[in-house]
Coordinates of C-alpha atoms in Angstrom, one line a residue:
Chain W
X20 CA -3.0 -27.7 4.3
X21 CA -0.4 -29.7 4.6
X22 CA 0.8 -28.5 8.2
X23 CA -3.0 -28.9 9.4
X24 CA -2.5 -33.2 9.0
X25 CA -0.3 -33.2 12.2
X26 CA -1.6 -34.2 15.9
X27 CA 0.8 -31.9 17.4
X28 CA 1.0 -28.2 17.0
X29 CA 3.7 -27.1 14.3
X30 CA 7.2 -26.4 15.3
X31 CA 9.7 -23.8 14.2
X32 CA 11.6 -26.5 11.9
X33 CA 8.1 -27.3 10.3
X34 CA 8.0 -25.4 7.4
X35 CA 10.7 -27.0 5.4
X36 CA 11.0 -24.0 2.5
X37 CA 15.2 -22.6 2.6
X38 CA 12.7 -19.1 1.7
X39 CA 12.2 -18.9 5.1
X40 CA 15.2 -16.9 5.5
X41 CA 16.7 -13.7 7.2
X42 CA 17.8 -13.0 3.7
X43 CA 14.5 -12.7 2.2
X44 CA 12.8 -10.9 5.3
X45 CA 15.4 -8.4 4.9
X46 CA 14.9 -7.7 1.2
X47 CA 10.5 -7.6 2.0
X48 CA 11.5 -5.6 5.0
X49 CA 13.0 -3.2 2.7
X50 CA 10.4 -2.7 0.0
X51 CA 7.8 -3.0 2.4
X52 CA 9.9 -0.1 4.9
X53 CA 9.5 1.9 2.3
X54 CA 6.1 1.2 1.1
X55 CA 5.3 2.1 5.1
X56 CA 7.4 4.9 5.1
X57 CA 6.2 6.8 2.5
X58 CA 2.2 6.0 3.4
X59 CA 3.3 7.3 6.8
X60 CA 4.7 10.8 5.4
X61 CA 2.4 11.2 3.0
X62 CA -1.1 10.3 5.5
X63 CA 0.4 13.1 7.4
X64 CA 1.2 15.8 5.3
X65 CA -2.8 15.1 4.6
X66 CA -3.5 15.2 8.3
X67 CA -1.6 18.4 8.7
X68 CA -3.4 19.9 5.5
X69 CA -6.6 19.5 7.4
X70 CA -5.4 19.9 10.8
X71 CA -2.7 22.8 10.1
X72 CA -1.1 23.8 13.4
X73 CA -0.1 27.7 13.2
X74 CA 3.5 27.7 13.3
X75 CA 3.3 25.7 10.0
X76 CA 3.6 27.0 6.3
X77 CA 1.6 25.1 4.0
X78 CA 3.0 26.2 0.5
X79 CA -0.3 26.5 -2.5
X80 CA 2.3 25.8 -5.1
X81 CA 3.2 22.9 -6.8
X82 CA -1.2 23.1 -6.9
X83 CA -0.5 19.1 -8.2
X84 CA 0.9 18.2 -4.8
X85 CA -1.7 16.9 -2.7
X86 CA -2.9 14.8 -5.6
X87 CA 0.6 13.1 -6.2
X88 CA 1.0 12.9 -2.4
X89 CA -2.4 11.6 -1.5
X90 CA -2.7 9.5 -4.7
X91 CA 0.9 8.1 -3.6
X92 CA -0.4 7.9 0.1
X93 CA -3.6 5.0 -1.6
X94 CA -0.7 3.3 -4.2
X95 CA 1.6 2.6 -1.3
X96 CA -0.8 1.4 1.0
X97 CA -2.4 -1.2 -1.1
X98 CA 0.8 -2.2 -2.1
X99 CA 1.9 -2.6 1.0
X100 CA -1.0 -5.4 0.9
X101 CA 0.9 -8.3 -1.0
X102 CA 4.2 -7.1 0.9
X103 CA 2.6 -7.4 3.9
X104 CA 1.6 -10.7 3.2
X105 CA 5.1 -11.9 1.4
X106 CA 6.9 -10.6 5.2
X107 CA 4.0 -12.5 6.8
X108 CA 4.9 -15.9 5.2
X109 CA 8.6 -15.4 5.4
X110 CA 8.9 -15.5 9.4
X111 CA 5.9 -17.5 9.7
X112 CA 8.0 -20.1 11.2
X113 CA 8.9 -17.8 14.2
X114 CA 5.5 -17.6 15.0
X115 CA 6.2 -21.1 16.5
X116 CA 9.4 -20.4 18.0
X117 CA 9.2 -21.7 21.8
X118 CA 9.1 -19.0 24.2
X119 CA 12.2 -19.0 26.7
X120 CA 9.9 -19.0 29.4
X121 CA 9.9 -19.7 32.5
X122 CA 13.7 -19.1 32.3
X123 CA 16.1 -19.6 34.6
X124 CA 17.8 -17.5 36.5
X125 CA 21.3 -16.5 34.0
X126 CA 18.4 -16.3 31.0
X127 CA 15.8 -13.9 32.4
X128 CA 17.2 -11.2 31.4
X129 CA 17.7 -12.9 26.9
X130 CA 13.9 -13.9 28.3
X131 CA 12.4 -11.1 29.0
X132 CA 13.8 -9.4 25.8
X133 CA 12.4 -11.9 23.9
X134 CA 9.0 -11.4 25.5
X135 CA 9.5 -7.8 24.8
X136 CA 10.2 -8.1 21.0
X137 CA 7.6 -10.9 21.0
X138 CA 5.3 -7.8 21.5
X139 CA 6.9 -5.4 19.8
X140 CA 6.2 -7.4 16.5
X141 CA 2.4 -8.2 17.8
X142 CA 1.8 -4.9 18.1
X143 CA 3.2 -4.3 14.0
X144 CA 1.6 -6.6 13.0
X145 CA -2.3 -6.4 14.3
X146 CA -1.7 -2.3 13.9
X147 CA -0.6 -3.1 10.5
X148 CA -2.7 -5.0 9.0
X149 CA -6.1 -3.0 10.4
X150 CA -4.9 -0.1 9.5
X151 CA -4.2 -1.1 5.9
X152 CA -7.6 -3.6 6.4
X153 CA -9.6 0.1 7.1
X154 CA -7.4 2.6 4.9
X155 CA -8.6 0.3 1.8
X156 CA -12.3 -0.1 2.8
X157 CA -12.7 4.3 3.9
X158 CA -11.4 4.7 -0.4
X159 CA -14.8 2.6 -0.9
X160 CA -16.7 4.5 2.1
X161 CA -17.4 0.9 3.6
X162 CA -17.0 1.8 7.4
X163 CA -18.4 -1.6 9.7
X164 CA -16.1 -1.0 12.3
X165 CA -17.5 0.4 16.0
X166 CA -14.6 3.1 16.2
X167 CA -14.1 6.6 14.7
X168 CA -11.8 6.1 11.3
X169 CA -9.7 8.8 10.9
X170 CA -8.8 9.5 14.2
X171 CA -7.9 5.5 14.5
X172 CA -6.2 5.5 11.4
X173 CA -3.9 8.3 12.2
X174 CA -3.1 7.1 15.8
X175 CA -2.2 3.9 14.7
X176 CA -0.1 5.0 12.1
X177 CA 1.8 6.7 14.6
X178 CA 1.7 3.4 16.4
X179 CA 3.0 1.6 12.9
X180 CA 6.0 3.5 12.8
X181 CA 7.4 3.7 16.6
X182 CA 7.1 -0.1 16.5
X183 CA 8.3 -0.7 13.1
X184 CA 11.7 1.6 14.4
X185 CA 12.2 -0.8 17.8
X186 CA 11.6 -3.6 15.3
X187 CA 14.6 -2.3 13.4
X188 CA 16.0 -1.8 17.0
X189 CA 16.1 -5.6 17.4
X190 CA 16.4 -6.5 14.1
X191 CA 20.0 -4.5 13.0
X192 CA 22.3 -6.7 13.3
X193 CA 20.6 -9.5 11.5
X194 CA 19.5 -7.1 8.9
X195 CA 23.2 -5.8 8.1
X196 CA 24.1 -9.3 7.8
X197 CA 21.8 -9.6 5.5
X198 CA 22.0 -6.6 3.8
X199 CA 24.0 -7.4 0.3
X200 CA 22.7 -9.8 -2.4
X201 CA 24.6 -13.7 -2.5
X202 CA 25.2 -15.1 -5.3
X203 CA 22.9 -18.3 -3.1
X204 CA 20.0 -15.5 -4.1
X205 CA 19.8 -16.6 -7.5
X206 CA 20.4 -20.4 -7.2
X207 CA 17.5 -22.5 -5.4
X208 CA 18.2 -24.2 -1.7
X209 CA 17.6 -27.8 -0.4
X210 CA 13.7 -28.8 -0.4
X211 CA 12.6 -32.1 1.5
X212 CA 13.8 -34.6 0.5
X213 CA 10.7 -35.8 -1.2
X214 CA 11.1 -33.6 -3.8
X215 CA 13.3 -33.3 -7.0
X216 CA 16.3 -31.4 -6.9
X217 CA 15.7 -28.0 -6.1
X218 CA 17.2 -26.4 -9.3
X219 CA 14.4 -27.9 -10.9
X220 CA 11.4 -27.2 -9.0
X221 CA 12.8 -25.0 -6.0
X222 CA 11.8 -21.5 -6.5
X223 CA 15.7 -19.1 -6.3
X224 CA 15.2 -16.4 -3.6
X225 CA 15.5 -14.2 -6.9
X226 CA 12.5 -15.7 -8.2
X227 CA 10.9 -14.8 -4.9
X228 CA 11.3 -11.5 -5.0
X229 CA 10.6 -11.0 -8.6
X230 CA 7.4 -12.7 -7.6
X231 CA 6.0 -10.3 -5.1
X232 CA 7.7 -7.5 -7.0
X233 CA 5.0 -8.7 -9.5
X234 CA 2.5 -9.0 -7.3
X235 CA 2.8 -5.8 -6.1
X236 CA 2.9 -4.2 -9.6
X237 CA -0.2 -6.1 -10.6
X238 CA -2.3 -4.5 -7.7
X239 CA -0.7 -1.4 -8.2
X240 CA -0.9 -0.7 -12.0
X241 CA -4.8 -2.5 -11.3
X242 CA -5.7 0.2 -8.8
X243 CA -3.3 3.6 -10.1
X244 CA -6.1 4.7 -12.3
X245 CA -8.4 6.0 -9.8
X246 CA -6.0 8.6 -10.0
X247 CA -3.6 9.2 -13.0
X248 CA -7.3 9.1 -15.9
X249 CA -4.8 7.7 -18.6
X250 CA -5.0 4.2 -17.0
X251 CA -8.3 4.4 -15.3
X252 CA -9.8 2.2 -18.4
X253 CA -8.0 -0.4 -16.6
X254 CA -8.1 0.1 -12.7
X255 CA -10.4 -3.0 -12.5
X256 CA -9.5 -2.6 -8.0
X257 CA -10.2 0.9 -7.7
X258 CA -13.0 2.2 -6.5
X259 CA -13.5 5.3 -8.2
X260 CA -13.3 5.7 -12.4
X261 CA -12.7 8.8 -13.8
X262 CA -14.8 10.1 -16.1
X263 CA -17.8 9.6 -14.0
X264 CA -20.3 11.9 -12.4
X265 CA -22.4 14.8 -13.0
X266 CA -20.1 16.9 -15.6
X267 CA -17.4 14.0 -15.8
X268 CA -15.8 14.4 -12.1
X269 CA -17.0 12.5 -9.1
X270 CA -18.2 13.2 -6.4
X271 CA -17.4 12.6 -2.3
X272 CA -20.2 14.3 -1.0
X273 CA -23.6 14.8 -2.5
X274 CA -26.0 18.0 -2.0
X275 CA -28.3 15.4 -0.8
X276 CA -26.1 13.6 1.8
X277 CA -25.5 17.3 2.9
X278 CA -28.7 18.5 3.2
X279 CA -28.7 21.0 0.6
X280 CA -31.9 22.7 -0.6
X281 CA -32.6 23.5 -4.2
X282 CA -30.9 27.1 -4.7
X283 CA -33.2 29.8 -5.2
X284 CA -33.7 32.6 -6.6
X285 CA -33.7 34.7 -3.3
X286 CA -29.8 33.3 -3.0
X287 CA -27.2 35.7 -1.8
X288 CA -23.3 35.2 -1.3
X289 CA -22.2 37.6 1.5
X290 CA -18.3 38.6 2.4
X291 CA -18.2 39.8 5.7
X292 CA -14.9 42.2 5.7
X293 CA -13.6 45.8 6.1
X294 CA -17.1 46.1 4.3
X295 CA -20.1 43.9 4.0
X296 CA -21.0 43.2 1.1
X297 CA -23.9 41.2 -0.4
X298 CA -24.2 39.9 -4.1
X299 CA -27.1 37.7 -6.0
X300 CA -25.9 34.7 -8.4
X301 CA -26.4 37.5 -11.3
X302 CA -23.7 39.8 -10.0
X303 CA -21.9 37.7 -9.0
X304 CA -21.8 36.3 -12.8
X305 CA -21.1 40.1 -13.8
X306 CA -17.7 40.2 -12.3
X307 CA -14.4 39.8 -13.5
X308 CA -14.3 35.6 -14.4
X309 CA -11.2 34.0 -14.2
X310 CA -9.8 30.6 -15.2
X311 CA -8.4 28.1 -13.3
X312 CA -7.3 24.2 -14.4
X313 CA -7.1 22.7 -11.4
X314 CA -7.5 19.0 -9.6
X315 CA -9.8 17.6 -7.3
X316 CA -7.9 15.5 -5.0
X317 CA -9.5 12.9 -2.5
X318 CA -8.2 12.0 0.7
X319 CA -9.9 8.7 -0.6
X320 CA -7.0 8.5 -3.5
X321 CA -8.7 9.3 -6.4
X322 CA -7.8 12.7 -8.3
X323 CA -9.2 14.1 -11.7
X324 CA -7.7 17.5 -13.4
X325 CA -11.3 20.3 -14.2
X326 CA -11.3 23.3 -16.1
X327 CA -12.4 25.9 -13.4
X328 CA -14.2 29.0 -14.0
X329 CA -14.9 32.2 -11.1
X330 CA -14.0 34.8 -9.4
X331 CA -10.9 35.2 -7.8
X332 CA -11.1 35.0 -4.1
X333 CA -8.0 37.8 -4.0
X334 CA -10.5 39.8 -5.9
X335 CA -12.5 39.5 -3.7
X336 CA -10.8 40.4 -0.7
X337 CA -9.5 43.6 -2.8
X338 CA -13.3 44.4 -3.3
X339 CA -14.1 44.5 0.5
X340 CA -11.3 46.4 1.0
X341 CA -9.7 43.9 3.4
X342 CA -5.8 43.2 3.0
X343 CA -3.8 40.5 0.7
X344 CA -2.9 38.2 2.6
X345 CA -5.7 37.9 4.7
X346 CA -7.3 34.4 6.6
X347 CA -10.5 33.5 5.1
X348 CA -13.2 31.2 6.5
X349 CA -15.8 29.5 3.9
X350 CA -19.1 28.9 5.2
X351 CA -21.1 26.6 3.2
X352 CA -25.1 25.8 3.1
X353 CA -24.1 22.3 4.4
X354 CA -26.4 21.0 7.5
X355 CA -24.0 19.9 10.2
X356 CA -21.0 17.4 8.9
X357 CA -17.2 18.0 9.9
X358 CA -16.9 20.1 7.1
X359 CA -19.7 22.5 6.9
X360 CA -17.0 25.6 7.1
X361 CA -12.6 25.7 5.6
X362 CA -10.6 28.1 6.2
X363 CA -8.2 29.3 3.7
X364 CA -4.7 30.6 4.8
X365 CA -3.6 33.6 3.7
X366 CA -1.3 32.2 0.6
X367 CA -3.9 30.1 -0.5
X368 CA -6.5 33.0 -0.1
X369 CA -4.0 35.3 -2.3
X370 CA -2.9 32.6 -4.7
X371 CA -4.4 33.7 -8.2
X372 CA -5.7 29.9 -8.5
X373 CA -7.5 30.3 -6.2
X374 CA -11.8 30.8 -7.4
X375 CA -14.6 31.0 -5.6
X376 CA -15.8 28.7 -8.5
X377 CA -19.3 29.2 -10.4
X378 CA -18.5 27.1 -13.4
X379 CA -17.3 23.4 -14.2
X380 CA -16.2 22.3 -17.8
X381 CA -17.8 24.7 -19.2
X382 CA -21.1 24.5 -17.9
X383 CA -23.0 26.0 -14.4
X384 CA -21.7 23.6 -11.5
X385 CA -23.9 20.6 -11.0
X386 CA -25.8 20.6 -7.5
X387 CA -23.3 17.8 -6.2
X388 CA -20.9 19.8 -7.3
X389 CA -21.6 22.8 -5.3
X390 CA -24.0 24.7 -7.5
X391 CA -23.7 28.0 -6.8
X392 CA -20.3 28.6 -5.8
X393 CA -17.7 26.4 -4.4
X394 CA -13.9 27.1 -3.8
X395 CA -11.3 25.5 -5.7
X396 CA -8.0 26.3 -4.4
X397 CA -4.6 24.5 -5.6
X398 CA -2.5 22.2 -3.4
X399 CA -5.5 21.5 -1.3
X400 CA -7.5 18.0 -0.1
X401 CA -11.0 17.5 -2.2
X402 CA -12.9 17.8 1.8
X403 CA -11.2 21.7 1.9
X404 CA -12.8 22.2 -1.2
X405 CA -15.8 23.5 0.3
X406 CA -18.7 23.3 -1.5
X407 CA -22.5 25.1 -1.5
X408 CA -20.6 28.9 0.3
X409 CA -22.7 31.5 0.8
X410 CA -20.8 33.2 3.3
X411 CA -16.8 34.8 3.0
X412 CA -15.6 36.0 6.4
X413 CA -11.9 37.5 6.8
X414 CA -10.7 36.7 10.2
X415 CA -7.8 38.9 11.9
Chain C
X25 CA 7.2 -14.1 -13.7
X26 CA 10.8 -15.5 -13.0
X27 CA 12.9 -17.0 -16.2
X28 CA 16.0 -17.7 -14.0
X29 CA 14.1 -20.6 -12.2
X30 CA 11.7 -21.5 -15.1
X31 CA 15.1 -23.0 -16.8
X32 CA 16.5 -25.9 -15.6
X33 CA 18.5 -26.4 -18.6
X34 CA 21.1 -23.5 -18.0
X35 CA 22.5 -25.7 -15.0
X36 CA 22.3 -28.7 -17.1
X37 CA 23.7 -28.0 -20.0
X38 CA 27.5 -27.2 -18.1
X39 CA 26.7 -29.4 -14.8
X40 CA 24.3 -32.3 -15.7
X41 CA 22.5 -33.7 -12.2
X42 CA 20.6 -37.2 -12.1
X43 CA 16.7 -36.1 -11.7
X44 CA 15.9 -38.5 -9.7
X45 CA 13.1 -38.3 -6.5
X46 CA 15.1 -40.8 -4.4
X47 CA 18.3 -38.7 -4.7
X48 CA 19.9 -36.7 -1.5
X49 CA 18.9 -32.6 -2.8
X50 CA 22.0 -31.3 -3.6
X51 CA 22.4 -28.1 -5.3
X52 CA 24.1 -28.4 -8.7
X53 CA 26.4 -25.6 -7.9
X54 CA 26.8 -26.2 -4.5
X55 CA 30.7 -26.2 -4.8
X56 CA 30.7 -22.4 -6.4
X57 CA 28.1 -20.7 -4.0
X58 CA 29.3 -19.6 -0.6
X59 CA 27.2 -20.6 2.2
X60 CA 25.3 -18.4 3.7
X61 CA 22.2 -19.9 5.5
X62 CA 22.0 -19.9 9.5
X63 CA 22.7 -23.3 9.7
X64 CA 26.4 -22.3 7.6
X65 CA 29.4 -22.3 9.4
X66 CA 30.1 -18.4 10.7
X67 CA 32.2 -16.7 8.7
X68 CA 35.8 -15.2 9.8
X69 CA 35.6 -11.8 8.2
X70 CA 32.5 -11.3 10.2
X71 CA 32.4 -13.2 13.4
X72 CA 34.5 -10.4 15.3
X73 CA 31.6 -7.8 14.7
X74 CA 29.1 -11.0 15.6
X75 CA 30.7 -10.9 19.5
X76 CA 31.3 -7.4 19.7
X77 CA 28.8 -4.8 18.4
X78 CA 30.5 -1.8 17.0
X79 CA 30.1 0.9 19.4
X80 CA 28.1 3.2 16.4
X81 CA 25.6 -0.1 16.0
X82 CA 24.7 -0.1 19.8
X83 CA 23.9 3.8 19.8
X84 CA 21.8 3.4 16.1
X85 CA 20.0 0.7 17.6
X86 CA 19.5 2.5 21.4
X87 CA 18.5 5.6 19.1
X88 CA 15.7 3.7 17.2
X89 CA 13.9 2.2 20.1
X90 CA 13.7 5.1 22.0
X91 CA 12.5 7.4 19.3
X92 CA 10.3 4.2 18.3
X93 CA 9.0 3.7 21.9
X94 CA 8.4 7.4 21.6
X95 CA 6.3 7.1 18.5
X96 CA 4.2 4.5 19.8
X97 CA 3.3 6.2 23.3
X98 CA 2.3 9.3 21.2
X99 CA 0.0 7.3 19.0
X100 CA -1.5 5.5 22.2
X101 CA -2.0 8.8 23.8
X102 CA -4.1 10.0 20.0
X103 CA -5.9 7.0 20.3
X104 CA -6.9 7.5 24.3
X105 CA -7.5 10.9 23.2
X106 CA -10.2 10.8 20.2
X107 CA -11.9 7.5 20.8
X108 CA -14.8 6.6 23.5
X109 CA -14.6 4.3 26.2
X110 CA -16.7 2.2 23.7
X111 CA -14.8 1.9 20.9
X112 CA -11.6 1.9 23.1
X113 CA -12.7 -1.2 23.9
X114 CA -13.3 -2.8 20.5
X115 CA -10.6 -1.4 19.3
X116 CA -8.3 -4.5 20.6
X117 CA -11.3 -6.7 18.9
X118 CA -9.9 -5.4 15.4
X119 CA -6.6 -5.8 16.4
X120 CA -6.7 -9.6 16.9
X121 CA -9.0 -10.3 14.0
X122 CA -6.5 -8.6 11.5
X123 CA -3.8 -11.1 13.3
X124 CA -6.0 -14.1 13.2
X125 CA -6.9 -13.3 9.3
X126 CA -3.3 -12.8 8.3
X127 CA -1.6 -15.3 10.9
X128 CA -4.3 -18.4 10.8
X129 CA -6.5 -17.6 7.6
X130 CA -4.3 -16.4 4.7
X131 CA -0.5 -17.4 5.2
X132 CA -1.3 -21.2 6.3
X133 CA -3.7 -21.4 2.9
X134 CA -0.7 -19.4 1.0
X135 CA 1.5 -22.3 3.0
X136 CA -0.8 -25.0 2.8
X137 CA -1.4 -24.2 -1.9
X138 CA 2.8 -24.2 -1.7
X139 CA 3.3 -27.1 -0.1
X140 CA 0.4 -29.1 -2.2
X141 CA 2.3 -27.3 -5.6
X142 CA 5.6 -29.4 -4.2
X143 CA 4.2 -32.2 -4.1
X144 CA 2.3 -32.2 -7.5
X145 CA 6.1 -31.0 -9.0
X146 CA 7.7 -34.1 -8.5
X147 CA 5.2 -35.7 -10.5
X148 CA 6.9 -36.0 -14.5
X149 CA 7.9 -33.1 -16.4
X150 CA 6.1 -31.1 -13.5
X151 CA 9.5 -29.3 -13.0
X152 CA 8.7 -27.1 -16.1
X153 CA 5.9 -25.5 -15.7
X154 CA 6.1 -25.6 -11.4
X155 CA 7.2 -21.7 -11.7
X156 CA 4.6 -20.7 -13.4
X157 CA 1.8 -22.0 -12.1
X158 CA 2.6 -20.8 -8.5
X159 CA 3.2 -17.4 -9.6
X160 CA -0.6 -17.3 -11.8
X161 CA -1.8 -18.6 -8.2
X162 CA -0.6 -16.3 -6.5
X163 CA -1.4 -13.8 -8.6
X164 CA -4.7 -14.6 -8.7
X165 CA -4.9 -15.2 -5.4
X166 CA -3.9 -11.8 -4.1
X167 CA -5.7 -9.5 -6.7
X168 CA -8.7 -11.5 -5.8
X169 CA -8.0 -10.7 -2.0
X170 CA -8.2 -7.4 -3.1
X171 CA -11.0 -7.2 -5.1
X172 CA -13.5 -9.0 -2.4
X173 CA -14.7 -5.7 -0.8
X174 CA -15.3 -4.4 -4.2
X175 CA -17.3 -6.9 -4.3
X176 CA -19.5 -7.0 -1.8
X177 CA -19.8 -3.3 -1.6
X178 CA -20.8 -3.6 -5.6
X179 CA -24.0 -1.3 -5.9
X180 CA -24.2 -0.4 -2.5
X181 CA -22.1 3.2 -2.5
X182 CA -23.2 6.6 -1.2
X183 CA -23.2 7.7 -4.0
X184 CA -23.1 6.6 -8.0
X185 CA -20.2 7.5 -8.7
X186 CA -18.2 5.4 -5.8
X187 CA -17.9 2.0 -7.4
X188 CA -19.1 2.5 -10.5
X189 CA -17.9 -0.7 -13.0
X190 CA -19.3 -3.4 -12.5
X191 CA -16.9 -5.6 -10.7
X192 CA -17.7 -8.9 -10.7
X193 CA -17.4 -8.5 -14.6
X194 CA -13.7 -7.0 -14.3
X195 CA -12.3 -9.5 -11.6
X196 CA -14.2 -12.2 -14.1
X197 CA -11.8 -10.5 -16.9
X198 CA -8.4 -10.0 -14.9
X199 CA -8.9 -13.4 -13.3
X200 CA -9.2 -15.2 -17.2
X201 CA -6.4 -12.3 -18.1
X202 CA -3.9 -14.1 -15.4
X203 CA -4.8 -17.3 -15.8
X204 CA -4.5 -16.7 -20.0
X205 CA -1.3 -15.7 -19.8
X206 CA -0.2 -18.6 -17.1
X207 CA -1.5 -20.8 -19.8
X208 CA 0.7 -19.4 -22.7
X209 CA 3.9 -19.7 -20.7
X210 CA 3.1 -22.8 -19.8
X211 CA 2.4 -23.9 -23.2
X212 CA 5.5 -22.3 -24.8
X213 CA 7.7 -23.7 -21.6
X214 CA 6.1 -27.6 -22.6
X215 CA 7.7 -27.1 -26.2
X216 CA 11.0 -26.8 -25.7
X217 CA 13.1 -28.8 -26.3
X218 CA 15.1 -30.3 -23.6
X219 CA 18.4 -29.9 -25.2
X220 CA 19.5 -26.5 -26.1
X221 CA 21.2 -28.0 -29.5
X222 CA 17.7 -29.2 -30.8
X223 CA 16.4 -26.1 -29.9
X224 CA 14.7 -23.5 -32.5
X225 CA 17.0 -19.9 -33.3
X226 CA 14.7 -18.3 -30.5
X227 CA 14.7 -20.4 -27.6
X228 CA 18.4 -20.7 -28.4
X229 CA 19.0 -17.2 -28.2
X230 CA 17.0 -16.7 -25.3
X231 CA 18.9 -19.1 -23.4
X232 CA 22.0 -17.4 -24.2
X233 CA 21.0 -14.5 -23.0
X234 CA 20.3 -16.2 -20.1
X235 CA 23.6 -17.7 -19.5
X236 CA 25.1 -14.1 -20.4
X237 CA 23.0 -12.6 -17.2
X238 CA 23.8 -15.9 -14.7
X239 CA 28.0 -15.3 -15.4
X240 CA 27.5 -11.1 -15.0
X241 CA 25.5 -11.8 -12.0
X242 CA 28.6 -14.1 -11.0
X243 CA 31.1 -11.4 -11.3
X244 CA 28.5 -8.8 -8.9
X245 CA 28.6 -11.6 -5.9
X246 CA 32.3 -12.0 -5.8

């Protein structure tokens, strides 16, 4: 590390590369801004899916919507890693800029502004770096930190977007001044005097943009295969591989993890509505069966389409005399955990694709996929596709 | 890869520059490059804007700042409501750690590597390959950074469908591919003749393509 051989701390002028330039910060900041915006909006959608306020109507179609949004969430978050590093590299000299402190009476306002701006950047960088780190580790189901993942990840997202808007407010004149491309983007700019002429060895801004875009594309291509099975074989940086798991489908929570015992012949399925109906597994199999092609799309970003067979929830509602548009509570045999129950809003319960599934990809559900019965619905996060279902309750 | 900056011949054919480490660096086409660094004299077309920002910009900035502070406070409120005191005390340590890892490890490492590479690039004939080597190192570095958690957690997944690959083998394959592509490009670059007049047809065609792209870029810029 060349800068470390100096006895004194580096200053803003210690970094000779002409690529530490507002134009570079503007272009890479634009890319990072797009990635953060997509990541935030798709993450917000996922949050609203899992904690839907009363006023919000989430449609049950398109059936693969959540698969796409959550795949994008993880993709943009992962690609943001090289973008954030490139952005930090570009503005790195600013880290060593002298604070105008202590200020004179005349410059007090400016000095206060600078300190506040530095604080907002500290908030932005720390929150974004930690957010990307814990988000990526969550896709591996690895939680080595002493705070709850979901709540922290969600709250930090608002803090990041807030700090980003403040950052944009502060930098807006600089951003506008460097928004458009100039011929200087193509030309390597002067390097330190001990090097060859920059046209020979230097990197132009456009060269840097291409390199950074290439790094993002490389990371993206090497990880998107967990959501796009066709690219699964080359997804060497993805924690999931399509086709791996019981019945060719990955699992998030196994029966063992969920504390679900072996299912005996005395197992009964109950639906509590205007009438209470009870079925054995054989009786469920004797009901009219329907088929759905629906993906399992997990909050951790992986997704895979599958072929499900079972009884339409809307048929079950009809059998027990409940109105077509009913809200349904789905109760699992799962012991504890956040997702032992879930609620199907009326539009999901009424969708002809929504099943109480008994079969997957041509055979009875594996115990890890929710044997004897699970819910599968279009446009829903995997954690809400409740497994080991033994009761449906029609809510008023 | 950056074909533009990998082709020093582009400029030297029309605008020869003496290659000497002692010479004061001067961009070969500085005369036709409009100044746009911070140190350049202000553009007369833009200086009035800078002196008196337009009211719409002021309004937009104020709105961004107000909404931003609102979002940030909302996030803070969410944290205070959903985290235990113990977690709230430890979270700032992790936030600080994230800054340290970025600003005092990853970025200095990149800057240090870039500094070494720039020094190396002064050597004879190194200018031909420096861009490719820089890109190869960067790609190997960033993919390794992302692979580290996968390598650390290999075999420790909660169930066999999490981290099902042989990530060490896949990481070696990925790095080998990146390095192999880099070496291939370097070999092609070293075989490229200095003067386009002596070059094989393919190289000449590529150069012509670049030159035409460069000239269209000129028109875009103006």
